[in-house]
PDB file of C-alpha atoms and ligand atoms in Angstrom:
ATOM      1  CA  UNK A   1      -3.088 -18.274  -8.405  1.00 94.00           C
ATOM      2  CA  UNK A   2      -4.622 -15.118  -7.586  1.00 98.00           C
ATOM      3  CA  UNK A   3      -8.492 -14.365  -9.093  1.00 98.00           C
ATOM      4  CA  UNK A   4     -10.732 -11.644  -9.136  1.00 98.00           C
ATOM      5  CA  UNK A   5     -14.140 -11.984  -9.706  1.00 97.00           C
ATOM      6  CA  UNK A   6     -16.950  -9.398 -10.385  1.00 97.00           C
ATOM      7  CA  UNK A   7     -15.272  -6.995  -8.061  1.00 97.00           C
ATOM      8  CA  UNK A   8     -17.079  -3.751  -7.463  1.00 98.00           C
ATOM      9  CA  UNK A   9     -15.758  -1.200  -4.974  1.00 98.00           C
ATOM     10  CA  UNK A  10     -16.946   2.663  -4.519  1.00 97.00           C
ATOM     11  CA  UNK A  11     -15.931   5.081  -1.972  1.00 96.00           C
ATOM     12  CA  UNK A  12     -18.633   7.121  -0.120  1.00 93.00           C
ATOM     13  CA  UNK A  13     -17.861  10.891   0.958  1.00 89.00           C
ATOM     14  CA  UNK A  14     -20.510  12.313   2.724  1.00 90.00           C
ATOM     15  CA  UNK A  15     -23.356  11.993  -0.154  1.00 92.00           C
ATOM     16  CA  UNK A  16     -21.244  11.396  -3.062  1.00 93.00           C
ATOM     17  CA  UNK A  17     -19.857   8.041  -4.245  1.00 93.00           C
ATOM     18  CA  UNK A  18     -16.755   7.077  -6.365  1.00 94.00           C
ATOM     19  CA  UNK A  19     -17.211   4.302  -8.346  1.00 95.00           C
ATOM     20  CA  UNK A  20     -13.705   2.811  -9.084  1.00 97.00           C
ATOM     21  CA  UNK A  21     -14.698  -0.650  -9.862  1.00 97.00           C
ATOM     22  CA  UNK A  22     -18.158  -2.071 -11.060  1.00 96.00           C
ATOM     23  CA  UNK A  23     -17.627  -5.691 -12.581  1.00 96.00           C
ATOM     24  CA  UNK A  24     -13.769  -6.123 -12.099  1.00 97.00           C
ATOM     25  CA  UNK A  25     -12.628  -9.603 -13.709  1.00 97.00           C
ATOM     26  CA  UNK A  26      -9.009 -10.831 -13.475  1.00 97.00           C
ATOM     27  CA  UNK A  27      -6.305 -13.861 -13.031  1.00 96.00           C
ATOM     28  CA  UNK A  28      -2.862 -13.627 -12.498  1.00 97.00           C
ATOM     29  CA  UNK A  29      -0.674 -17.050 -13.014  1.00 97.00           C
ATOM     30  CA  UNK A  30       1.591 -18.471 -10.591  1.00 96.00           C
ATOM     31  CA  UNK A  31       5.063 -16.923 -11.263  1.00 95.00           C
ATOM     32  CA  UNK A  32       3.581 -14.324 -14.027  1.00 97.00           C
ATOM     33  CA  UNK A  33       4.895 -10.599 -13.855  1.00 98.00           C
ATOM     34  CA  UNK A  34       1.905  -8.584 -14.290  1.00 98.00           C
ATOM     35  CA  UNK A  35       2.571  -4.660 -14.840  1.00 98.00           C
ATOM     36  CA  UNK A  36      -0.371  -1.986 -14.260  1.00 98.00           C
ATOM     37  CA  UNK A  37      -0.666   1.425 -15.824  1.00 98.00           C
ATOM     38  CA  UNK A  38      -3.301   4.124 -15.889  1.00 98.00           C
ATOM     39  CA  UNK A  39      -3.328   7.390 -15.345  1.00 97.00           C
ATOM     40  CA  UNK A  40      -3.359   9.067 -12.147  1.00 96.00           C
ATOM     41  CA  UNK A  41      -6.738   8.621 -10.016  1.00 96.00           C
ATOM     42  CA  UNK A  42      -7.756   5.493 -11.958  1.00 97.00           C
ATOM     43  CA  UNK A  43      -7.815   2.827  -8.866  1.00 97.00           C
ATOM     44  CA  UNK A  44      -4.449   1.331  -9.382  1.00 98.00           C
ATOM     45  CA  UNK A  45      -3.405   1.789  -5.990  1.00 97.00           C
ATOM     46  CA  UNK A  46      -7.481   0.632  -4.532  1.00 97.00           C
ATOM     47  CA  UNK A  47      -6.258  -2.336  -6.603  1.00 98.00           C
ATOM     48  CA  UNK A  48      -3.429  -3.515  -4.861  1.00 97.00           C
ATOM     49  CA  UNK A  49      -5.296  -2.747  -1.749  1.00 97.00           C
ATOM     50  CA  UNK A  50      -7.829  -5.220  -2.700  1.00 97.00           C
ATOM     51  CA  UNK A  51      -5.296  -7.853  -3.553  1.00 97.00           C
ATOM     52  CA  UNK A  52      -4.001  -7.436  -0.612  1.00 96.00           C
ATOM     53  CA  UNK A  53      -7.509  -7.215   1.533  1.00 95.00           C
ATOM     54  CA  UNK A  54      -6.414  -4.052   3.529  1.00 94.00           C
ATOM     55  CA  UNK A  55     -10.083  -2.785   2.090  1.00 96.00           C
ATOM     56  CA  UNK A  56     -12.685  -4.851   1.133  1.00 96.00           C
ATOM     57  CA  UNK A  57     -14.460  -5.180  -2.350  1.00 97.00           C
ATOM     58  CA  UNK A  58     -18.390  -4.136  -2.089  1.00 97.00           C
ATOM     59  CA  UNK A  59     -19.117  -7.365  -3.915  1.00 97.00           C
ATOM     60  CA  UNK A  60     -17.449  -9.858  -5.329  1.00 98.00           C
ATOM     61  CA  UNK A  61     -14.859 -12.430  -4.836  1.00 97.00           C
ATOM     62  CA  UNK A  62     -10.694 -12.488  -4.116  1.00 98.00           C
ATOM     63  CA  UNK A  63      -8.949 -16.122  -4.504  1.00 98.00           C
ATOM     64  CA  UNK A  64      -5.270 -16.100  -3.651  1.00 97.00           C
ATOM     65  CA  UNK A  65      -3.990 -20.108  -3.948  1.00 94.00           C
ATOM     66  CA  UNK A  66      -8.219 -21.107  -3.705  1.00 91.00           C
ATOM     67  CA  UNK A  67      -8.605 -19.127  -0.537  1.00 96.00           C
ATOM     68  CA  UNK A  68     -11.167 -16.963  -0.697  1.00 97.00           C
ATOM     69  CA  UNK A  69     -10.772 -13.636   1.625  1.00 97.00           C
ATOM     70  CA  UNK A  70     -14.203 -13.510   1.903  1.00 96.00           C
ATOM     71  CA  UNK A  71     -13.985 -16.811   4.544  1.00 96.00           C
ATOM     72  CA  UNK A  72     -11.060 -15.783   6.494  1.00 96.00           C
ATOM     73  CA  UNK A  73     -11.735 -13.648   9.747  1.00 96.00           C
ATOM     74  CA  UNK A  74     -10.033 -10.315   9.865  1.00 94.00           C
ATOM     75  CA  UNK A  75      -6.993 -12.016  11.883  1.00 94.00           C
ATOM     76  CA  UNK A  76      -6.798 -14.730   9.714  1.00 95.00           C
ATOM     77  CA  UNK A  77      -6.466 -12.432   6.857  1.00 96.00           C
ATOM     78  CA  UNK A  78      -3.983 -10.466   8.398  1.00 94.00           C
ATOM     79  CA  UNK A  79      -1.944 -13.419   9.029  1.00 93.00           C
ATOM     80  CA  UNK A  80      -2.484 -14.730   5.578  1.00 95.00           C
ATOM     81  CA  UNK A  81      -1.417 -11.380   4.000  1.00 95.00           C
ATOM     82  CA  UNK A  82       1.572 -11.392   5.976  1.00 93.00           C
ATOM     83  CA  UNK A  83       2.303 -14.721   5.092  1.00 94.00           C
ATOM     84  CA  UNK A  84       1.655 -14.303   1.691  1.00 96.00           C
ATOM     85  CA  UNK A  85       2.362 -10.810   0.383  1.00 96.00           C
ATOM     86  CA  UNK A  86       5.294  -8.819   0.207  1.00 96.00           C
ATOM     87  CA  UNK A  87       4.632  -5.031  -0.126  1.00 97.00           C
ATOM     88  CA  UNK A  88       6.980  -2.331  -2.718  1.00 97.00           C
ATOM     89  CA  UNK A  89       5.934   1.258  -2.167  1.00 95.00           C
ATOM     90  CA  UNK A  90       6.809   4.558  -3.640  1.00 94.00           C
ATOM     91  CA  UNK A  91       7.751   6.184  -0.832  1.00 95.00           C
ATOM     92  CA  UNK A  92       9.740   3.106   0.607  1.00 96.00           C
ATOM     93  CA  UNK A  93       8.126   3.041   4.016  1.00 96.00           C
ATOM     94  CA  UNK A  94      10.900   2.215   6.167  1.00 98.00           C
ATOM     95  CA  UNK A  95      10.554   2.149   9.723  1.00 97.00           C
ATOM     96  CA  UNK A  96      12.667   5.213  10.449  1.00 98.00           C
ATOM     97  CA  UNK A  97      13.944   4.028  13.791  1.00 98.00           C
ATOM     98  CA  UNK A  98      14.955   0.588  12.694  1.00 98.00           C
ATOM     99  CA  UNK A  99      18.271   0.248  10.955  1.00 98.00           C
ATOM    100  CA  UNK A 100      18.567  -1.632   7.179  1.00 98.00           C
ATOM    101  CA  UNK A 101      18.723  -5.254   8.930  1.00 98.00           C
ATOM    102  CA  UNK A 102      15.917  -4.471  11.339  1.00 97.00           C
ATOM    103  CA  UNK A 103      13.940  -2.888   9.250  1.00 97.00           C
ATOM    104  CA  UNK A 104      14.214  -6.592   6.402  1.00 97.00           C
ATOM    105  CA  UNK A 105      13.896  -8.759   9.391  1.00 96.00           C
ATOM    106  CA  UNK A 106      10.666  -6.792  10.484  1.00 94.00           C
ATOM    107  CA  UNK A 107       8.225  -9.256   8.487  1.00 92.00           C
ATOM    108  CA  UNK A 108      10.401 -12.323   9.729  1.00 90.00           C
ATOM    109  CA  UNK A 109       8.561 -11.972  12.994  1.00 84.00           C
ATOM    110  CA  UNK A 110       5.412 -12.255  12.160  1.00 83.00           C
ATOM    111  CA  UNK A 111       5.973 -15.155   9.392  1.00 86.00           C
ATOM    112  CA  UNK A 112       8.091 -16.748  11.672  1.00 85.00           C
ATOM    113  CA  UNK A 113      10.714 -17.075   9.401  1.00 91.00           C
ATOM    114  CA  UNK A 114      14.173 -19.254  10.409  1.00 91.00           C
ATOM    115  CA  UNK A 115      17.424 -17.737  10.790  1.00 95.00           C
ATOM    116  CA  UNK A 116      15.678 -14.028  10.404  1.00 95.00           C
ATOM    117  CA  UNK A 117      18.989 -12.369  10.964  1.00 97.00           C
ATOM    118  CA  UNK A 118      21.153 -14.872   8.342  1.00 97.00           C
ATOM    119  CA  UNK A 119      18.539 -14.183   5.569  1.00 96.00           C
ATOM    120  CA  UNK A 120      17.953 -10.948   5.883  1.00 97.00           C
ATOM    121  CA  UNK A 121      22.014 -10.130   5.785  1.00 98.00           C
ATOM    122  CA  UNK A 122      22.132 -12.327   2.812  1.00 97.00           C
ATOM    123  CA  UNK A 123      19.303 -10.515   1.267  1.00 97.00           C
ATOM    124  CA  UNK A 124      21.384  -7.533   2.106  1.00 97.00           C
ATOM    125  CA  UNK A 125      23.771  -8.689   0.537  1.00 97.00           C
ATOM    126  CA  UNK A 126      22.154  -9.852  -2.596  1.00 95.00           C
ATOM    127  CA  UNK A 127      20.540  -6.194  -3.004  1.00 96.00           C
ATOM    128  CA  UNK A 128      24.097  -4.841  -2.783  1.00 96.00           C
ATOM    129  CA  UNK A 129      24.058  -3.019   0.212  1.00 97.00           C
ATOM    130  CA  UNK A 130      26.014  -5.970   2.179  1.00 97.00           C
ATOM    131  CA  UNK A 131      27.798  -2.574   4.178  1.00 97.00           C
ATOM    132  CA  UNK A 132      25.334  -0.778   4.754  1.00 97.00           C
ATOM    133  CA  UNK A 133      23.460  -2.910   7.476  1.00 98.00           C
ATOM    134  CA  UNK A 134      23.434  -0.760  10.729  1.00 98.00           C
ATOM    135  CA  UNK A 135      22.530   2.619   8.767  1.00 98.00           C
ATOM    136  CA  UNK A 136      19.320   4.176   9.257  1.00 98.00           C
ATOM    137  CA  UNK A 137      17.519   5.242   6.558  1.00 98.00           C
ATOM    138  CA  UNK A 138      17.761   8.778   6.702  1.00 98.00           C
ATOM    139  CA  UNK A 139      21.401   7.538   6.334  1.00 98.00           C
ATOM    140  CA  UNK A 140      20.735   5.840   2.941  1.00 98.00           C
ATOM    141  CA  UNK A 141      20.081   6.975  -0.311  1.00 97.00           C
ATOM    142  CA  UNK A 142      16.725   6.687  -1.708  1.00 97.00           C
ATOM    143  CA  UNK A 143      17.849   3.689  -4.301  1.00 97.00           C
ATOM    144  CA  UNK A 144      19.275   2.309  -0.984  1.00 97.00           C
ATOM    145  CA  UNK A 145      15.990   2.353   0.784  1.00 98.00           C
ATOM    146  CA  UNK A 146      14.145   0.842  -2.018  1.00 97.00           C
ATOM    147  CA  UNK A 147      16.877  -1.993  -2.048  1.00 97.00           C
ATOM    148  CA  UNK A 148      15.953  -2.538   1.618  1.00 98.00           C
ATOM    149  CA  UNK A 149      12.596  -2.344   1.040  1.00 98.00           C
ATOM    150  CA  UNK A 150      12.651  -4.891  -1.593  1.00 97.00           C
ATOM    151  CA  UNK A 151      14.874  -7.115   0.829  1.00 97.00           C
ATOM    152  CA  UNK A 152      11.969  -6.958   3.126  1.00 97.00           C
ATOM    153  CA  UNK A 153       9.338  -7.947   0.808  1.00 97.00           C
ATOM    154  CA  UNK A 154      11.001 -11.078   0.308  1.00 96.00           C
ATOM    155  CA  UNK A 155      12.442 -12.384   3.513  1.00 96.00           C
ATOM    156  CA  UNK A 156       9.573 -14.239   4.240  1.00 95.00           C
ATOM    157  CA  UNK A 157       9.051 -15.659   0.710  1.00 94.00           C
ATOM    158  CA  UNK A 158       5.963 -14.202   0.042  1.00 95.00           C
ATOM    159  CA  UNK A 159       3.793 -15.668  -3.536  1.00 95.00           C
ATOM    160  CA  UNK A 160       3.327 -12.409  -4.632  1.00 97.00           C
ATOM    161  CA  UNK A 161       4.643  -9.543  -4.535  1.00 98.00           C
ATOM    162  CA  UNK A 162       2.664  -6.401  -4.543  1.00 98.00           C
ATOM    163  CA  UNK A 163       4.812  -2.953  -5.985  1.00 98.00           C
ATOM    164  CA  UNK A 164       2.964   0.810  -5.904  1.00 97.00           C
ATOM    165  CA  UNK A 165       5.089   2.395  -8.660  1.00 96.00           C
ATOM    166  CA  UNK A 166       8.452   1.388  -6.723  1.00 96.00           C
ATOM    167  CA  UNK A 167      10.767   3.080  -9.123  1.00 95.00           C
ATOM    168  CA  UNK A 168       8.260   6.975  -8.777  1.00 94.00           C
ATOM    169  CA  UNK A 169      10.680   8.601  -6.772  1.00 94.00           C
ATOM    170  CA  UNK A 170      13.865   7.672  -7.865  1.00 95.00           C
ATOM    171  CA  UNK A 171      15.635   9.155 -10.862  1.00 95.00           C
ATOM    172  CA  UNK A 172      15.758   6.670 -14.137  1.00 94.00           C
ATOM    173  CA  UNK A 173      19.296   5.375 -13.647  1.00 94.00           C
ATOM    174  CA  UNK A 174      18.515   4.800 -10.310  1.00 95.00           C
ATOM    175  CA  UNK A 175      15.166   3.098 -10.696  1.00 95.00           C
ATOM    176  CA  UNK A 176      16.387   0.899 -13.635  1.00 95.00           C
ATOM    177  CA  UNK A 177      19.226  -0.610 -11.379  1.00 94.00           C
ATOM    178  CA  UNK A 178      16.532  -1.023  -8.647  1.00 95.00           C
ATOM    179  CA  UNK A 179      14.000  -3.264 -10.995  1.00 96.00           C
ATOM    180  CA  UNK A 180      17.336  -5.169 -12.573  1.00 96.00           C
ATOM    181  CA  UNK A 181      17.176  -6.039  -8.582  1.00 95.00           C
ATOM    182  CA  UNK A 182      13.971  -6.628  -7.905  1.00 96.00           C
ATOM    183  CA  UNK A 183      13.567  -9.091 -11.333  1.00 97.00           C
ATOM    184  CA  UNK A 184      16.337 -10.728 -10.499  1.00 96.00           C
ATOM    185  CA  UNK A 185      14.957 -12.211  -7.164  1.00 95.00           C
ATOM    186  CA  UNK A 186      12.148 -13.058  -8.071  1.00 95.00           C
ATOM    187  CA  UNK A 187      12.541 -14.396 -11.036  1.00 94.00           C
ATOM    188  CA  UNK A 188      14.844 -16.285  -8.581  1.00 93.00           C
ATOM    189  CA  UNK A 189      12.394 -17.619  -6.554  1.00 91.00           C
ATOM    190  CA  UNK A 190       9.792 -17.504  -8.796  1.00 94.00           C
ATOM    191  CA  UNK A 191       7.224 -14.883  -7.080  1.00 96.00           C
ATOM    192  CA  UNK A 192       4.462 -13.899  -8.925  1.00 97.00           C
ATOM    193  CA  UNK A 193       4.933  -9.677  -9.106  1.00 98.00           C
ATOM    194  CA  UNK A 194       1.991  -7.539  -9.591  1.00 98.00           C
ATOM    195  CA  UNK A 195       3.752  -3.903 -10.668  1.00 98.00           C
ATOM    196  CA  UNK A 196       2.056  -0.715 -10.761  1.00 98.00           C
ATOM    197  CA  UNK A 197       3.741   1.951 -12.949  1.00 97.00           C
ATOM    198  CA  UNK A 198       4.038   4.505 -15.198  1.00 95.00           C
ATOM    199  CA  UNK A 199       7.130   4.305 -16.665  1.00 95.00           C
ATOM    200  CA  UNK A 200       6.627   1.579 -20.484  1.00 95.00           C
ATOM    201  CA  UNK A 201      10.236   0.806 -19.858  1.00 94.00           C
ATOM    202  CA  UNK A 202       9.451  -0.407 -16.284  1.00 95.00           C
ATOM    203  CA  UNK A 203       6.303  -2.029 -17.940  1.00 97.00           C
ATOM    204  CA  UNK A 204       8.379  -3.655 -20.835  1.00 97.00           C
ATOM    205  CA  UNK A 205       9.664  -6.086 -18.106  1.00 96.00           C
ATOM    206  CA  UNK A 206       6.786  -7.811 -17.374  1.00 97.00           C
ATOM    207  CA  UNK A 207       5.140 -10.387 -19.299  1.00 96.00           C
ATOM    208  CA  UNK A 208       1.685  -8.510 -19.673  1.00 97.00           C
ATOM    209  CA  UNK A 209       0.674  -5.261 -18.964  1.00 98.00           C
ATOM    210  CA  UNK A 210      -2.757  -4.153 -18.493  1.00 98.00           C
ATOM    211  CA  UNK A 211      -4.114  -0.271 -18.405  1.00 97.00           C
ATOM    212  CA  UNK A 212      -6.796   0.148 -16.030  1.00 97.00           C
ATOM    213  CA  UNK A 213      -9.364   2.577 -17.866  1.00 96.00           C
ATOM    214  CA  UNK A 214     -12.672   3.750 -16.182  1.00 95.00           C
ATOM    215  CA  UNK A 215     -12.627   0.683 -14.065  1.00 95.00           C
ATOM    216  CA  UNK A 216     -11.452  -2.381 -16.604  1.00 94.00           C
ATOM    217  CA  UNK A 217      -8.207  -3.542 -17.189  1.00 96.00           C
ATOM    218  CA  UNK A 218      -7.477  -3.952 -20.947  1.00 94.00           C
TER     219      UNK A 218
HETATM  220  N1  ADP B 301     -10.027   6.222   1.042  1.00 91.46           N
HETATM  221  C1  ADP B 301     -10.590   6.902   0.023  1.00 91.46           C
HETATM  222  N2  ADP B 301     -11.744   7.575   0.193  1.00 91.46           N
HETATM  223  C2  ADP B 301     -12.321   8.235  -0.845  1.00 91.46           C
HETATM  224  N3  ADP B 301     -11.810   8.278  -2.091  1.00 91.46           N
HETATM  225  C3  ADP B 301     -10.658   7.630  -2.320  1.00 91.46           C
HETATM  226  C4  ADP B 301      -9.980   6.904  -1.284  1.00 91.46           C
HETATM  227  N4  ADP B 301      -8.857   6.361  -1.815  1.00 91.46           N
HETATM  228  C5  ADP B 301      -8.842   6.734  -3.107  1.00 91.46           C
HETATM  229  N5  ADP B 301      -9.906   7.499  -3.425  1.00 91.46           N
HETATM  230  C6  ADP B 301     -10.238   8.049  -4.759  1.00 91.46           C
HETATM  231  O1  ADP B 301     -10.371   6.947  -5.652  1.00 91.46           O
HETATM  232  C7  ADP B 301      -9.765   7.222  -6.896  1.00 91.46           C
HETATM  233  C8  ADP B 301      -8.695   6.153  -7.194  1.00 91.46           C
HETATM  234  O2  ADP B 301      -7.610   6.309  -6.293  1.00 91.46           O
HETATM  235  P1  ADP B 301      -6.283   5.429  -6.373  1.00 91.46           P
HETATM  236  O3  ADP B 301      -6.674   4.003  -6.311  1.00 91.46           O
HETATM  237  O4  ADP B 301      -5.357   5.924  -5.339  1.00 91.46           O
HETATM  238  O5  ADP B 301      -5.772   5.784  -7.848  1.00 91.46           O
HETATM  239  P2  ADP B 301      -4.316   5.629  -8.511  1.00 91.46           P
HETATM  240  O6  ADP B 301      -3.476   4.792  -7.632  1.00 91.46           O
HETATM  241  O7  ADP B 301      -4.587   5.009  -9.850  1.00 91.46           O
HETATM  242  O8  ADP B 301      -3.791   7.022  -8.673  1.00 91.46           O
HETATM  243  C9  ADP B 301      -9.224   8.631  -6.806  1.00 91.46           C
HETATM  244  O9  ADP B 301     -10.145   9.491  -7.410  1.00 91.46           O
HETATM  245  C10 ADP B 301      -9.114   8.883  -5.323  1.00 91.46           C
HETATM  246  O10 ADP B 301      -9.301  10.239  -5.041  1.00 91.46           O
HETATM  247 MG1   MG B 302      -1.646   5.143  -6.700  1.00 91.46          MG
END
């Protein structure tokens, strides 16, 4: 469902270059859990940026479900990430001023979703935090706001889910509870998850793992 092919992507600071990727080859199945390591600086995050198209490869080709990004406009790929992606950070990236139900039906709008409110208090509610819909999150723990977060990512039942080391900031009892929520779902609805991490426990869940090592994955 998703492919990668011959992806090469450098950043360009004044006259130097980073080369991240040069000839980047990969496929992820429909419904597969897919977990990235690597150590710090390696690309893993330009990788999920790619998937996603918020930056664009310097050659090379991105298929999600056949479509290539390379024929959509840049509105029609910002309607067909939103459409398509759900998005797990490290730092949760709440929308401060929105409470716990505003901030899952956020993505509802712009998918269009049915019954935005009705999902996203079920999704709540499956995530465990059924009471805690009208707090903000500075009024939430941080295992709270990455069970919101992860409420949000699915409302509008995206095919893949995209995760930036989603358990980083949260102590390991905490974190573990998290990703028994977060496999849960969507092994539920059978979303394919691409998982950055660092943690082998974390990793252990997924079906493959891959290290990303001076631009391959291996
Ligand atoms: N926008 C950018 N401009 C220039 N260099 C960048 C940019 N984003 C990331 N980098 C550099 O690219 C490398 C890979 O970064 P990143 O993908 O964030 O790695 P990781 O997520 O594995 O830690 C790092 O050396 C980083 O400094
Ligand atoms: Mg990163």
């Amino acid at each position: 469902m998703l492919e990668l092919k011959s992806l090469k992507k450098a950043y360009h600071q004044g006259s130097q270059s980073i080369e991240i990727f040069e000839n980047l080859n990969f496929h992820v199945k429909r419904g597969e859990r897919v977990a990235i390591m690597g150590k710090s600086g390696s690309g893993k995050s330009t990788l999920l940026s790619l998937i996603s198209g918020i930056i664009k490869p310097d050659e090379g080709d991105i298929f999600l479900n056949a479509t290539a990004y390379k024929d959509l406009k840049e509105s029609a790929l910002n309607d067909f990430r939103a459409t398509n992606i759900g998005f797990i950070f490290q730092n949760f990236h709440l929308v401060s001023y929105l409470n716990a139900l505003e901030n899952v039906m956020l993505p509802a709008k712009v998918c269009k979703v049915s019954n935005p409110k009705e999902k996203a208090i079920e999704l709540l509610k499956s995530v465990g935090l059924g009471h805690r819909l009208d707090h903000l999150p500075s009024e939430l723990s941080g295992g709270e706001k990455q069970r919101v977060a992860i409420a949000r990512a699915l409302i509008h039942n995206p095919k893949i889910i995209l995760a930036d080391e989603p358990s980083g900031n949260l102590d390991e009892e905490t974190g573990n509870a998290v990703m028994d929520i977060l496999f849960e779902l969507i092994k539920k609805n059978n979303t394919t998850l691409i998982l950055v991490t660092h943690s082998q426990e974390v990793a252990n869940r997924c079906e493959k793992t891959y290290e990303l090592v001076s631009g391959s994955l291996t």
